One Martini backbone bead per residue (centre of mass of N, CA, C, O) as a GRO file, in nm:
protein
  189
    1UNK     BB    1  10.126   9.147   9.307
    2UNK     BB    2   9.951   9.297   9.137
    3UNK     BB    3   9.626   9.216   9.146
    4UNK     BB    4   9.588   9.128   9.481
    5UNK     BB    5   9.555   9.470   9.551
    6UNK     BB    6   9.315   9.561   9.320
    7UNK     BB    7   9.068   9.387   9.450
    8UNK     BB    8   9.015   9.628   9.623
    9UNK     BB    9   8.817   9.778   9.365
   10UNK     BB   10   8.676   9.606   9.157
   11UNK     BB   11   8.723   9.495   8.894
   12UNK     BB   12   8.655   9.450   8.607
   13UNK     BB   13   8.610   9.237   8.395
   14UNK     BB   14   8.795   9.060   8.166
   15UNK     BB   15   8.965   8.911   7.907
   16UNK     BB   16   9.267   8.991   7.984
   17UNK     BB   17   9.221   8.861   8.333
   18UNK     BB   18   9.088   8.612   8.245
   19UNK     BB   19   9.365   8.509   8.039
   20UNK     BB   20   9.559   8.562   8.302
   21UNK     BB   21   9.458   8.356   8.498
   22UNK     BB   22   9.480   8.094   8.325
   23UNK     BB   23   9.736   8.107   8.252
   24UNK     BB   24   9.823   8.092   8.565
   25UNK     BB   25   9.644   7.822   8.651
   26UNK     BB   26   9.858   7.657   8.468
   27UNK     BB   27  10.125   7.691   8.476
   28UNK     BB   28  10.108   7.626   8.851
   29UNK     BB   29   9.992   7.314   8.715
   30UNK     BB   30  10.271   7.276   8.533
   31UNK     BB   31  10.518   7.328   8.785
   32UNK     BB   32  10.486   7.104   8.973
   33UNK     BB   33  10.564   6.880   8.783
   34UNK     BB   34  10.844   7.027   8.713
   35UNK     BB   35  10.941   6.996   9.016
   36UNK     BB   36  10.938   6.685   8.997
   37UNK     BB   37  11.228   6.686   8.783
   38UNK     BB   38  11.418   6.887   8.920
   39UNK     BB   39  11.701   7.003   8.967
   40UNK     BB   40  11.983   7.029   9.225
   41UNK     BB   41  12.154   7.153   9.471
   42UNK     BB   42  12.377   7.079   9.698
   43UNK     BB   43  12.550   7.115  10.008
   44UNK     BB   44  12.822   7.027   9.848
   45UNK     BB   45  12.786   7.092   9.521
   46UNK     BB   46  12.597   6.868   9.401
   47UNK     BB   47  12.396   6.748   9.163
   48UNK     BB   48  12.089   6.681   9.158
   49UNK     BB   49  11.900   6.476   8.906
   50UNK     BB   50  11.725   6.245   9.030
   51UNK     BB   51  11.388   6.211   9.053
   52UNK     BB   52  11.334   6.126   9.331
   53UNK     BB   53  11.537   6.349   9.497
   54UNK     BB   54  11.365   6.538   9.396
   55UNK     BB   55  11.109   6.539   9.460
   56UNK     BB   56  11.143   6.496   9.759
   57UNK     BB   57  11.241   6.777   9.772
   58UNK     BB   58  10.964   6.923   9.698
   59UNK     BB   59  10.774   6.777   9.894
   60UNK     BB   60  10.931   6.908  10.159
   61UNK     BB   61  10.901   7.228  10.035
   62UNK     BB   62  10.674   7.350   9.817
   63UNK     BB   63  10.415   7.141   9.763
   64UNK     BB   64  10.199   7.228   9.968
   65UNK     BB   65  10.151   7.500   9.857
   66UNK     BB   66  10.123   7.467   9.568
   67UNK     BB   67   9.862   7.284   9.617
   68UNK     BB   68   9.704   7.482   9.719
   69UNK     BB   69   9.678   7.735   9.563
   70UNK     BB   70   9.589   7.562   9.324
   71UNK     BB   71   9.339   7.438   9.424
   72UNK     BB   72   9.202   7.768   9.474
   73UNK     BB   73   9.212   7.807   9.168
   74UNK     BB   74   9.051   7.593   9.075
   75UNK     BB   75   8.778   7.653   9.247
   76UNK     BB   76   8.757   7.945   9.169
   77UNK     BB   77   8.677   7.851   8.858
   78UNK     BB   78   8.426   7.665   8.934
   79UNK     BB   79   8.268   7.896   9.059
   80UNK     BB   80   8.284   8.095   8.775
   81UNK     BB   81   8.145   7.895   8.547
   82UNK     BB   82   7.883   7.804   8.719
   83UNK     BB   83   7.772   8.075   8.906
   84UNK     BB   84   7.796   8.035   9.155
   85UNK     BB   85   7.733   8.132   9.497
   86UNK     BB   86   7.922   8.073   9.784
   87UNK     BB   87   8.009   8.022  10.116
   88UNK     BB   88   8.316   7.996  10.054
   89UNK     BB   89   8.387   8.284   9.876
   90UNK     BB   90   8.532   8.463  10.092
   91UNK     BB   91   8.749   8.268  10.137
   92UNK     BB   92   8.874   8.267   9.860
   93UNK     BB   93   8.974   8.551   9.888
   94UNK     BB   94   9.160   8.525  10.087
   95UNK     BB   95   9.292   8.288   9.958
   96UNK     BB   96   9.483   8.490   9.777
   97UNK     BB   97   9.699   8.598   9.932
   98UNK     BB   98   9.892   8.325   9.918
   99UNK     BB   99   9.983   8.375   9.616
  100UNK     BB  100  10.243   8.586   9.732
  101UNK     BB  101  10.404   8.395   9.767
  102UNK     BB  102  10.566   8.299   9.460
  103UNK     BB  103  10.738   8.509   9.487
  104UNK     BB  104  10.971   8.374   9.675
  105UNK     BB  105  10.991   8.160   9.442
  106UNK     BB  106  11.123   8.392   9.252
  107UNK     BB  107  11.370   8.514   9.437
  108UNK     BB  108  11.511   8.217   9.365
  109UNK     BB  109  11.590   8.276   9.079
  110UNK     BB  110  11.736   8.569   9.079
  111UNK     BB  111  11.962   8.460   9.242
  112UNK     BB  112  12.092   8.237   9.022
  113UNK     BB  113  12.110   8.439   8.817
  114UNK     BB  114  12.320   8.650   8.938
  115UNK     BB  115  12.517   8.423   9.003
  116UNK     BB  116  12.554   8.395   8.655
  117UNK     BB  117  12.668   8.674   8.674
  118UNK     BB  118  13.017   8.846   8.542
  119UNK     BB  119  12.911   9.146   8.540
  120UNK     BB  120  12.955   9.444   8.675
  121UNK     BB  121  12.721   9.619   8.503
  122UNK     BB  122  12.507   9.471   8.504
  123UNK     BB  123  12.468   9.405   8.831
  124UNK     BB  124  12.400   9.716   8.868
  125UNK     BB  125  12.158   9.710   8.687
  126UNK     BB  126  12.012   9.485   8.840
  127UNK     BB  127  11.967   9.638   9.105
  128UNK     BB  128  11.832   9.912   9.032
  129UNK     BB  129  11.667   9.783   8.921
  130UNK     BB  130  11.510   9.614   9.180
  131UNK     BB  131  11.467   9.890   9.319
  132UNK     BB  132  11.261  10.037   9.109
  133UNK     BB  133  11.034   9.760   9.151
  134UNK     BB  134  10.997   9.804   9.446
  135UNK     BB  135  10.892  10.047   9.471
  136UNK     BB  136  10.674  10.027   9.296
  137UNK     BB  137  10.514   9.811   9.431
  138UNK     BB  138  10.490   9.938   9.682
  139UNK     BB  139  10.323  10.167   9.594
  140UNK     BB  140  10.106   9.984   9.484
  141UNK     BB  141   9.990   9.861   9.746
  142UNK     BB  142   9.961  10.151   9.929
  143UNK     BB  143   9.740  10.232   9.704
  144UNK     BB  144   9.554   9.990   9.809
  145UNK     BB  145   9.530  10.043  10.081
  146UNK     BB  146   9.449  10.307  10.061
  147UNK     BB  147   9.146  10.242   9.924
  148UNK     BB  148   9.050  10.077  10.140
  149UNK     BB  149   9.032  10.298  10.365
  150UNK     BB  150   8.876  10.493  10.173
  151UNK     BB  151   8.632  10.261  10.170
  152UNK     BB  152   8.544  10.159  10.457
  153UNK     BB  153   8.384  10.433  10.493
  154UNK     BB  154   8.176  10.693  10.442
  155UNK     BB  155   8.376  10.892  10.546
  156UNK     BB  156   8.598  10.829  10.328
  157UNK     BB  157   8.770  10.981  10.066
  158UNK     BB  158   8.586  10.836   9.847
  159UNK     BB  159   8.323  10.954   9.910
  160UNK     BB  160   8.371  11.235  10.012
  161UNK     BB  161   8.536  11.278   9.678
  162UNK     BB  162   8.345  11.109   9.450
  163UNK     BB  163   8.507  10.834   9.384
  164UNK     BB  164   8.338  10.633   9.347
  165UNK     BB  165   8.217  10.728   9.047
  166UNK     BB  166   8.482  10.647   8.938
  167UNK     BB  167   8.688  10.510   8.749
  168UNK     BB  168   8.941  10.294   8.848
  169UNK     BB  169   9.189  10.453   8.681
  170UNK     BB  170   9.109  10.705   8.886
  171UNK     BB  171   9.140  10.571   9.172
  172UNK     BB  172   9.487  10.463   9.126
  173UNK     BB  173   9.592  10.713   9.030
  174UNK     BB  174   9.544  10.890   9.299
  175UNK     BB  175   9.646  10.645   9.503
  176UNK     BB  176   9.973  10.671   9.358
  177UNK     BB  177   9.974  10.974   9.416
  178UNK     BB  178   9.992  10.940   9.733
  179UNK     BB  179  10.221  10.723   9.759
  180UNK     BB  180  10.448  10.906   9.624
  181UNK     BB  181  10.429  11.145   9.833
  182UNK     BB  182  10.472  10.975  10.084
  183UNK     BB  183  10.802  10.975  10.021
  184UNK     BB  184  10.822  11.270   9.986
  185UNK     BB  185  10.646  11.472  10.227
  186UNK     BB  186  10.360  11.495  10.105
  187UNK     BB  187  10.046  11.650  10.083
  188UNK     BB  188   9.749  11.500   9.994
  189UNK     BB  189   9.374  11.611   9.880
   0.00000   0.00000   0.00000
């Protein structure tokens, strides 16, 4: 959610990038193993908690999104290990849009957390970052498709006042300083 719209920019590789892909790419391959063992709630109220029937239930649900995901993070890893560039490297860089799935089965957790706070003071405190954590992503987002689109032809406003020649955190803070100001109704040059 937060790097999959920055890779547009091409960020230069980092030690703490690279620790933080690796991460991520453990977590949701031991993720798969630990939700073929998670018990749900049924629809009728009852907890099921059977390995046999949550396994079921998870092959059904989301093991194929997850086991592709994972997949292609895993091969994006050994394309990049062994440093040769495949005919298929463009396409491994499109299904990592893929990866922005996960976000739907995160917001399936904070469901479950919200449902079980008693504080109305907690609760509207917890709606409120809510709506302005939705704000900053949008915002984030909007700042690198701004910097795609300005950086798609020689004419686009990146090459025009020589942003190209700046470093990625002048180039982003400059587009989120732009996506910011479409939300107020300024126009920024």
């Amino acid at each position: 959610c937060i790097m999959i719209p920055v890779s547009v920019m091409d960020p230069p590789s980092s030690w703490l990038s690279d620790t933080v892909m690796w991460w991520s790419r453990i977590f949701w391959s031991l993720n798969i193993l630990v939700s073929c063992c998670t018990g749900y709630v049924r629809e009728d109220g009852i907890v099921e908690m059977r390995p046999m029937a949550a396994a079921r239930r998870y092959v059904q649900s989301w093991f194929v999104i997850d086991a592709m995901i994972v997949t292609f993070d895993w091969m994006e890893a050994s394309g990049q290990s062994i440093g040769q560039i495949s005919r298929y490297d463009n396409g491994l860089r499109a299904l990592r849009m893929v990866r922005m799935v996960r976000v739907v089965k995160s917001l399936q957790v904070l469901k479950f957390i919200t449902e079980h706070i008693r504080s109305e003071q907690i609760l509207i405190g917890a709606a409120l970052g809510k709506w302005i954590f939705l704000l900053v992503i949008v915002n984030h987002i909007l700042a690198c498709i701004w910097y795609a689109v300005g950086n798609s032809t020689d004419a686009g406003w990146v090459q025009s006042y020589n942003w190209s020649r700046t470093d990625m955190f002048a180039k982003y803070t400059h587009s989120y300083k732009w996506s910011l100001a479409l939300f107020a109704g300024e126009l920024v040059r």
